C-alpha positions in Angstrom: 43.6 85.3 103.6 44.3 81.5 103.6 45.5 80.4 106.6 47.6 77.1 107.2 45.6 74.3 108.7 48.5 73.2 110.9 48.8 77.1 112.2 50.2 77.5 116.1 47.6 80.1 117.6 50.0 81.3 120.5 49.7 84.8 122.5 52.3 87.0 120.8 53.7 90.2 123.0 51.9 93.4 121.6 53.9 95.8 119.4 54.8 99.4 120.6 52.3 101.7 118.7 54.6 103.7 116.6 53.8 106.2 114.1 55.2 106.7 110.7 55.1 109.5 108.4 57.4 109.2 105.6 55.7 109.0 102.5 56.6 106.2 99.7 57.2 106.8 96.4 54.9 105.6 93.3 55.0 102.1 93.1 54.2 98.7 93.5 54.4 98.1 96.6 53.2 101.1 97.9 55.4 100.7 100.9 58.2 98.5 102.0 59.4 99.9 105.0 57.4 97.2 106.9 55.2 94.2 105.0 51.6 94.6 105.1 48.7 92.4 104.2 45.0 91.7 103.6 44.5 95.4 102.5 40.9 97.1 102.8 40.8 100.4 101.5 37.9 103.6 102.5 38.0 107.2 100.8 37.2 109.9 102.9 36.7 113.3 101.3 39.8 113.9 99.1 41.5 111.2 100.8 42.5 107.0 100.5 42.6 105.0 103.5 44.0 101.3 103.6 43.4 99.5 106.7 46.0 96.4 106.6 47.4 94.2 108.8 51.3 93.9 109.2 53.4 90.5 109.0 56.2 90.0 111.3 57.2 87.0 110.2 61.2 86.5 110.3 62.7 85.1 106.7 62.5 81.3 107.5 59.0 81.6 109.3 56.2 79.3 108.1 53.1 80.6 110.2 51.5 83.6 110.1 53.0 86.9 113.0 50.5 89.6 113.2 50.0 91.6 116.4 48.7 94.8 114.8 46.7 96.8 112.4 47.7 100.1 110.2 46.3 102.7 108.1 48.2 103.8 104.9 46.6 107.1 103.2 46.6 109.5 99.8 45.4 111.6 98.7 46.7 110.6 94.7 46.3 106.7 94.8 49.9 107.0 93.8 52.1 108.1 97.2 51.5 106.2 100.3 52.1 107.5 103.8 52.2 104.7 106.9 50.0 106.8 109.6 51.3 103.9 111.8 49.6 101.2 114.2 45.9 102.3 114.7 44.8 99.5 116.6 46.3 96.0 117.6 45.4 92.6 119.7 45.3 94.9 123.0 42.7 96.8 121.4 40.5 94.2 122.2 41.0 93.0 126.0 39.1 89.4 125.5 41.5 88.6 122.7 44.9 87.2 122.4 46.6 86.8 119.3 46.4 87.0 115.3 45.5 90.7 114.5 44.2 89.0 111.1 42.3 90.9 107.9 39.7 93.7 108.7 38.3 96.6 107.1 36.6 99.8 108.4 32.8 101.1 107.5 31.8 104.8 108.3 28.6 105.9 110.2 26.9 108.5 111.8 30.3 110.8 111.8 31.9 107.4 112.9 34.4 104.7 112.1 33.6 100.8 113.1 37.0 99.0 112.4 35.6 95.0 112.1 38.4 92.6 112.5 39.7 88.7 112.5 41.3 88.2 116.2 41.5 85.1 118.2 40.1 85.2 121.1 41.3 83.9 124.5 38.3 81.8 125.1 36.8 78.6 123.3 37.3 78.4 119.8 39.8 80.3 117.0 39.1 83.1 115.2 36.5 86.0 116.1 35.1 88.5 114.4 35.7 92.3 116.7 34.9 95.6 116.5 36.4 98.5 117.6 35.3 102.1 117.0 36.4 105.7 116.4 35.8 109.3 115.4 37.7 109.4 112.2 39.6 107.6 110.1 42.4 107.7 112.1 40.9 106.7 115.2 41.7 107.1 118.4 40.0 103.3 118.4 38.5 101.4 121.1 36.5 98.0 121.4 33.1 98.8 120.9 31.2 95.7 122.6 33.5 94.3 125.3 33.4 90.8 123.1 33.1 89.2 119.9 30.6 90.3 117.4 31.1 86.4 115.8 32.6 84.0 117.5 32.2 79.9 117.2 29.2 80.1 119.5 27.3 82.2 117.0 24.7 79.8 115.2 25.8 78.7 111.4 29.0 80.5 112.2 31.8 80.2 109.1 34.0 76.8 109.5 36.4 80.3 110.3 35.3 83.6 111.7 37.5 85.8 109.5 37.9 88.3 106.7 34.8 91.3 107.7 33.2 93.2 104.7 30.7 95.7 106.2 28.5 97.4 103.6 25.9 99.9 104.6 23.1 100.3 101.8 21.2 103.6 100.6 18.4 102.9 102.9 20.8 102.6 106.3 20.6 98.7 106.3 24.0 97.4 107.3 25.4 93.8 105.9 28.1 91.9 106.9 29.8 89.0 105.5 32.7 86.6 106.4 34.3 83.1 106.5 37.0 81.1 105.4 37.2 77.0 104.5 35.0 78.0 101.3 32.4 78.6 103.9 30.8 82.4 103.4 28.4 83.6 106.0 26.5 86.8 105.9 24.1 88.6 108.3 22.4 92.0 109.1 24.0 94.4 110.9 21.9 96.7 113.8 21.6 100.4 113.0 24.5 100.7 116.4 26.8 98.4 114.3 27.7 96.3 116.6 24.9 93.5 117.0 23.5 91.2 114.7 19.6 91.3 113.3 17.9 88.2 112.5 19.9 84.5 111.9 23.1 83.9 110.0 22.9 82.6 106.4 24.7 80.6 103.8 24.9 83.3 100.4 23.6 81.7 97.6 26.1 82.0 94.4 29.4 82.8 95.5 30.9 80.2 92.6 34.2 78.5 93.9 34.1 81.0 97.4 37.6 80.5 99.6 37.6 83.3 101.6 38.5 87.2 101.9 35.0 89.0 100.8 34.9 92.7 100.0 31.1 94.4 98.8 30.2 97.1 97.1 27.3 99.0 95.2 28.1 100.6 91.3 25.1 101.6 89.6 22.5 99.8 91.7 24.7 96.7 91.5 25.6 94.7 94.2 29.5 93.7 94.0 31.1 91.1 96.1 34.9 90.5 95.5 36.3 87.1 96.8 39.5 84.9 97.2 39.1 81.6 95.1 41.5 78.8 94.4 40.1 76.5 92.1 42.0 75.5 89.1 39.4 76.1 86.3 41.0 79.0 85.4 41.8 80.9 88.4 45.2 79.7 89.7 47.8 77.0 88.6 47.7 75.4 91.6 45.0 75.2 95.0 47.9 76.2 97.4 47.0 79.8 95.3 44.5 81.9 95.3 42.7 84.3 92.8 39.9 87.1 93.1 36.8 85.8 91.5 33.8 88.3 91.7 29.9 87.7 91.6 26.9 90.5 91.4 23.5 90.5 92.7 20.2 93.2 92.7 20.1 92.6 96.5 22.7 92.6 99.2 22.0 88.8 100.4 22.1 87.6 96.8 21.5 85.7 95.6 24.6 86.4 93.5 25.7 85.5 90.0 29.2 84.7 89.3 31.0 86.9 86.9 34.5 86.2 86.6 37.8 86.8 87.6 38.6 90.3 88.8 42.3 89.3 89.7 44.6 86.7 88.9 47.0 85.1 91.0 49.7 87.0 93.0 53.0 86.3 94.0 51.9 84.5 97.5 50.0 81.8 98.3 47.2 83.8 99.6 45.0 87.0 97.7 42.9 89.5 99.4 41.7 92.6 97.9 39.3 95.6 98.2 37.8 98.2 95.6 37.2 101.8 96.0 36.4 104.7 93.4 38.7 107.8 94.1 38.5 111.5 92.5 36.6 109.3 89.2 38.8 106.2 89.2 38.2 102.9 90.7 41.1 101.2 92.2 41.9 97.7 93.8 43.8 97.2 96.5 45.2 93.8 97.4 49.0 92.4 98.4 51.5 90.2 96.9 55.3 88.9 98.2 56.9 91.7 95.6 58.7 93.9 98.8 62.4 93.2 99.1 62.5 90.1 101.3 58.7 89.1 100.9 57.2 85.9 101.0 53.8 84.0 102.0 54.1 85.5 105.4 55.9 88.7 104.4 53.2 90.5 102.2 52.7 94.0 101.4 50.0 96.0 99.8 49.4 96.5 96.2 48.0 99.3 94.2 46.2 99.3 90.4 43.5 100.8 88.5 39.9 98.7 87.8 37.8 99.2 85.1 34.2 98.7 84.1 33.3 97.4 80.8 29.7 99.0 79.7 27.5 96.2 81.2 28.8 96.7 84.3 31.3 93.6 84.0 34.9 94.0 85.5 37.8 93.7 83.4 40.8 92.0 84.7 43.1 93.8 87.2 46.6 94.2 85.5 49.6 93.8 88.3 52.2 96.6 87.7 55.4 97.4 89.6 54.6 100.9 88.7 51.3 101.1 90.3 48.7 104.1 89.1 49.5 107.1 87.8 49.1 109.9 90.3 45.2 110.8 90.5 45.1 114.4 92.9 42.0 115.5 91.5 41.7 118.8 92.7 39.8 120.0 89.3 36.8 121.6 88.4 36.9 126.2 89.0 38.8 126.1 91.9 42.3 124.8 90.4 41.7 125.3 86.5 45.1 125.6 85.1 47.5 128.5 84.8 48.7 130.0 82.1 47.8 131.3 78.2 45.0 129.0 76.4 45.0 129.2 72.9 42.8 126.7 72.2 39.9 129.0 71.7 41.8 130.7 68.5 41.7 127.4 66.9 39.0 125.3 64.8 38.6 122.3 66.0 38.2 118.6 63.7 37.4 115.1 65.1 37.5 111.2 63.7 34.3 111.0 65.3 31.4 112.8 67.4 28.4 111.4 68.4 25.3 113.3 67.0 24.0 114.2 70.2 27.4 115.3 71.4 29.1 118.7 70.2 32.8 119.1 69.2 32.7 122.5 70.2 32.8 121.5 73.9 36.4 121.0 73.8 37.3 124.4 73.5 34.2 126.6 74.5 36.2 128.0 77.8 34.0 125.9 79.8 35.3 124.1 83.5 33.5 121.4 84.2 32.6 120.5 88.2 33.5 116.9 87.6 34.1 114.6 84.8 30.0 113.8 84.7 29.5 117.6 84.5 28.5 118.1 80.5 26.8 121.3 81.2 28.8 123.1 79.1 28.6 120.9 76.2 30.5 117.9 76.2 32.3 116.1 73.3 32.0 112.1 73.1 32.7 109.2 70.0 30.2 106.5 71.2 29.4 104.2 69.9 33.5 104.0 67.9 35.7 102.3 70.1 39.7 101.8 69.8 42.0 105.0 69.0 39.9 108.3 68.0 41.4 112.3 67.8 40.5 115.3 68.6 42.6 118.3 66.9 43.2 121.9 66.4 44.3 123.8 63.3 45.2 127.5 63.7 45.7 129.8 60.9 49.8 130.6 61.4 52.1 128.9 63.9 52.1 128.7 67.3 55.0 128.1 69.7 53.2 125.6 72.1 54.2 123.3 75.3 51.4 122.4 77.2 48.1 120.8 77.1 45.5 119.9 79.4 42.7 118.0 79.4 39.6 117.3 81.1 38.2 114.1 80.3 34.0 113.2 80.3 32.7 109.6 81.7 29.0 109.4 81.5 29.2 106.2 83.8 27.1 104.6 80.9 29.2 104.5 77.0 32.2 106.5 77.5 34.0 105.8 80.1 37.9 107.4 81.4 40.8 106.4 78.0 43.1 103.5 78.4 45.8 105.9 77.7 46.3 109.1 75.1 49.3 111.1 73.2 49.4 114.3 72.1 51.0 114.6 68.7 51.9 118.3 66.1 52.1 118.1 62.6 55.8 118.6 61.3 55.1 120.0 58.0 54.3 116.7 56.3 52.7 114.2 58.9 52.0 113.6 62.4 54.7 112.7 65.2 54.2 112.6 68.6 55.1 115.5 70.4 59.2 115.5 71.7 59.6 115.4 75.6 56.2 114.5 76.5 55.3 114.0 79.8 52.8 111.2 81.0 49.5 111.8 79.2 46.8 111.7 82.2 43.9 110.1 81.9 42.2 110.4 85.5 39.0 111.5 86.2 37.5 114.5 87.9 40.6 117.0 87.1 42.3 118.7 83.8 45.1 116.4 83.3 48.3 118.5 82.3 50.8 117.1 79.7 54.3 118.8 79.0 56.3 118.7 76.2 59.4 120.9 74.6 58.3 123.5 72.4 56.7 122.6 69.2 56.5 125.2 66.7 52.9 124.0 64.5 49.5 125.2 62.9 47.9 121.7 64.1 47.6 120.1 67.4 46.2 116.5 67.8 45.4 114.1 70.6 45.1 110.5 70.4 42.5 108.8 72.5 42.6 105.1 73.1 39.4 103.5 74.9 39.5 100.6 77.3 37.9 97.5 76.2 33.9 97.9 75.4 34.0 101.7 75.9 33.8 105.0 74.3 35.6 107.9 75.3 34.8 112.1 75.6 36.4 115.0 76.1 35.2 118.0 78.4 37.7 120.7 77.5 41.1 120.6 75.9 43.0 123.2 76.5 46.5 124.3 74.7 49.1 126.7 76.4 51.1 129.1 74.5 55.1 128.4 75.4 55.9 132.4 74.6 
């Protein structure tokens, strides 16, 4: 996050470590009881962790108040619950003020929580690490002292903003900095010592500050606050998220574009993570009820990859995503009569490699890669394609549920779908539908008052430069 030049560093008194449980409802921000900021987010197993800091700034303040660090968690990408203060300034006994952005890597069956925290000696900001045995911690400084500090040769203009990445081959990276001054370095395999000299990454195109890395396909991602004016924000006291890739994780990286435009406050910070098939960012904005550029809190959307492996641009919603459980695949198929089977089955398009009759061979996929039971797909047609059934009389019908195919390549999730019946003399959409799911990994249910109808159709919209494909599709009887 950008922090004032003229910024008071003072000692602050530490916060009471209280614990909250009451989970938010669906929307942008995800929570609001308190304002949170520079959001980092982890998925463990079927659940989302955000690791933020929280402002405590009063309404008139102009500096940054941050004595402490929470964790938010889902397990839908949709509800947030505050698990409360996880660590804070007294974490660290050699600091003494400005519990500042952080994020958390897993290793080894453990938890390193890297954070921006000033210390009480020479210098400003530090980089620390604490550590704990899951995601919730109990955590506990893990080196008695700084991991960066000012001391540390070719150190960042500002020791701030951690992104910890460990690669397929166990080779931890860090980077960091602020003052358009990124730094990154090797990490030890006890995660909490530095291998070989700091460097100066190669390619970071307009860099501020607030990195976040990781891998997609091979791909090396690096996700980064910018606030230049050639198309990233209207003026520099903004910031936007540019984004670069690279083929190795010290670059040198390629600029690719803007993954985020800018937000309500002056400063941006934001992480990715994919969760049960979708990818999400996470970043904040001054949208809470009495928010401002020192009263943030955490924001929630869906991120998308165009075929080449290029990001399209992050669209801010008040709404925030659609619920994402997961929870598919044979241990939660859904309940109830599927007539689908009964019913012969027409297309726009299918690719001639693909097979229609995927979508209603009685098959549950494992996940939304799984095409081992067939799998139905339109590549290379992009835009809105169907999918339909016709059965020989009426059928009484108010349910459907579909399980959606993404071969991480062509086809990728829909943008969004509708189920629609035929009336007797053209299509209309079905009455009373309910939000037509389009997550990953899980048979997404639709409801809809009883249509009475021989045909059945879905509409499938793709995102931008994809395809899209259909696993199953089932259709419930309503009698």
């Amino acid at each position: 996050m950008r922090k004032p030049l003229a910024l008071v560093c003072g000692v602050v008194t530490l916060a009471a470590a209280a614990v909250f449980g009451a989970a938010a409802q669906a929307a942008n921000p995800v929570v609001t009881a308190i304002y949170t900021a520079d959001p980092a987010p982890l998925v463990v197993g079927n659940t989302m962790y955000i690791y933020t800091g929280r402002d405590e700034a009063s309404a008139s303040g102009q500096n940054f108040v941050m004595r402490e660090w929470h964790v938010l968690s889902s397990t839908d990408a949709a509800s947030w619950t505050d698990r409360g203060v996880r660590a804070n300034i007294a974490t660290f006994p050699w600091a003494g003020a400005d519990a500042w952005a952080s994020e958390v890597e897993p290793r080894n069956g453990r938890y390193y929580w890297y954070t921006s925290v000033n210390g009480n000696g020479p210098g400003w900001m530090n980089i620390g690490v604490a550590v704990g045995d899951s995601p919730l911690g109990p955590f506990t400084d893990a080196k008695g002292g700084p991991l960066i500090s000012d001391s540390t040769a070719n150190s960042s203009g500002l020791n701030i903003d951690p992104t910890v990445f460990v690669d397929d081959d166990g080779q931890a990276y860090m980077y960091w900095g602020g003052y358009w001054a990124p730094r990154a370095v090797r990490l030890a395999a006890n995660m909490i010592d530095t291998v070989g000299s700091v460097v100066t990454p190669v390619g970071l195109t307009n860099y501020w500050e607030a990195p976040f890395m990781f891998k997609r396909n091979g791909l090396y991602y690096m996700i980064y606050a910018a606030n230049d004016t050639n198309g990233c924000v209207t003026s520099s006291s903004y910031a936007c998220q540019r984004y670069a890739t690279a083929t190795n994780p010290m670059g040198p990286w390629t600029h690719r574009g803007i993954v985020l435009g800018q937000v309500s406050s002056t400063t941006n910070h934001a992480g990715a993570a994919e969760f049960n098939g979708q990818w999400y960012l996470v970043y904040h904005n001054a949208n809470a009820p009495g928010g401002g550029n020192f009263r943030r809190s955490v924001a929630v959307d869906r991120m998308f990859f165009n075929a080449d492996g290029t990001i399209q641009r992050v669209v801010q919603t008040t709404t925030g995503p659609p619920a994402n459980p997961g929870g598919g695949g044979p241990t939660n198929p859904p309940a109830g009569t599927n007539i689908a089977s009964s019913a012969t089955a027409s297309t726009s398009f299918v690719s001639a490699w693909e097979s229609l009759a995927a979508i209603n061979n009685g098959g549950t996929p494992a996940n939304s890669q799984d095409h081992s039971n067939l799998a139905y797909g339109n590549w290379p047609q992009q835009g809105t394609q169907w999918i339909e059934y016709q059965w020989p009389s009426a059928r009484s019908i108010n349910r459907v549920a579909t399980y959606w195919f993404d071969d991480n390549q062509g086809i990728d999730l829909p943008a969004s779908c509708q189920v629609q019946f035929w009336n007797g003399s053209a299509y209309a959409a079905v009455p009373g539908q309910s939000a037509c799911g389009v997550a990953g990994n899980t048979f997404n249910s639709t409801t809809f008052n009883t249509v009475s109808t021989t045909r059945l159709r879905l509409s499938i919209t793709s995102r931008t430069g994809f395809s899209t494909g259909v696993l199953e599709w089932q259709a419930f009887s309503a009698s």
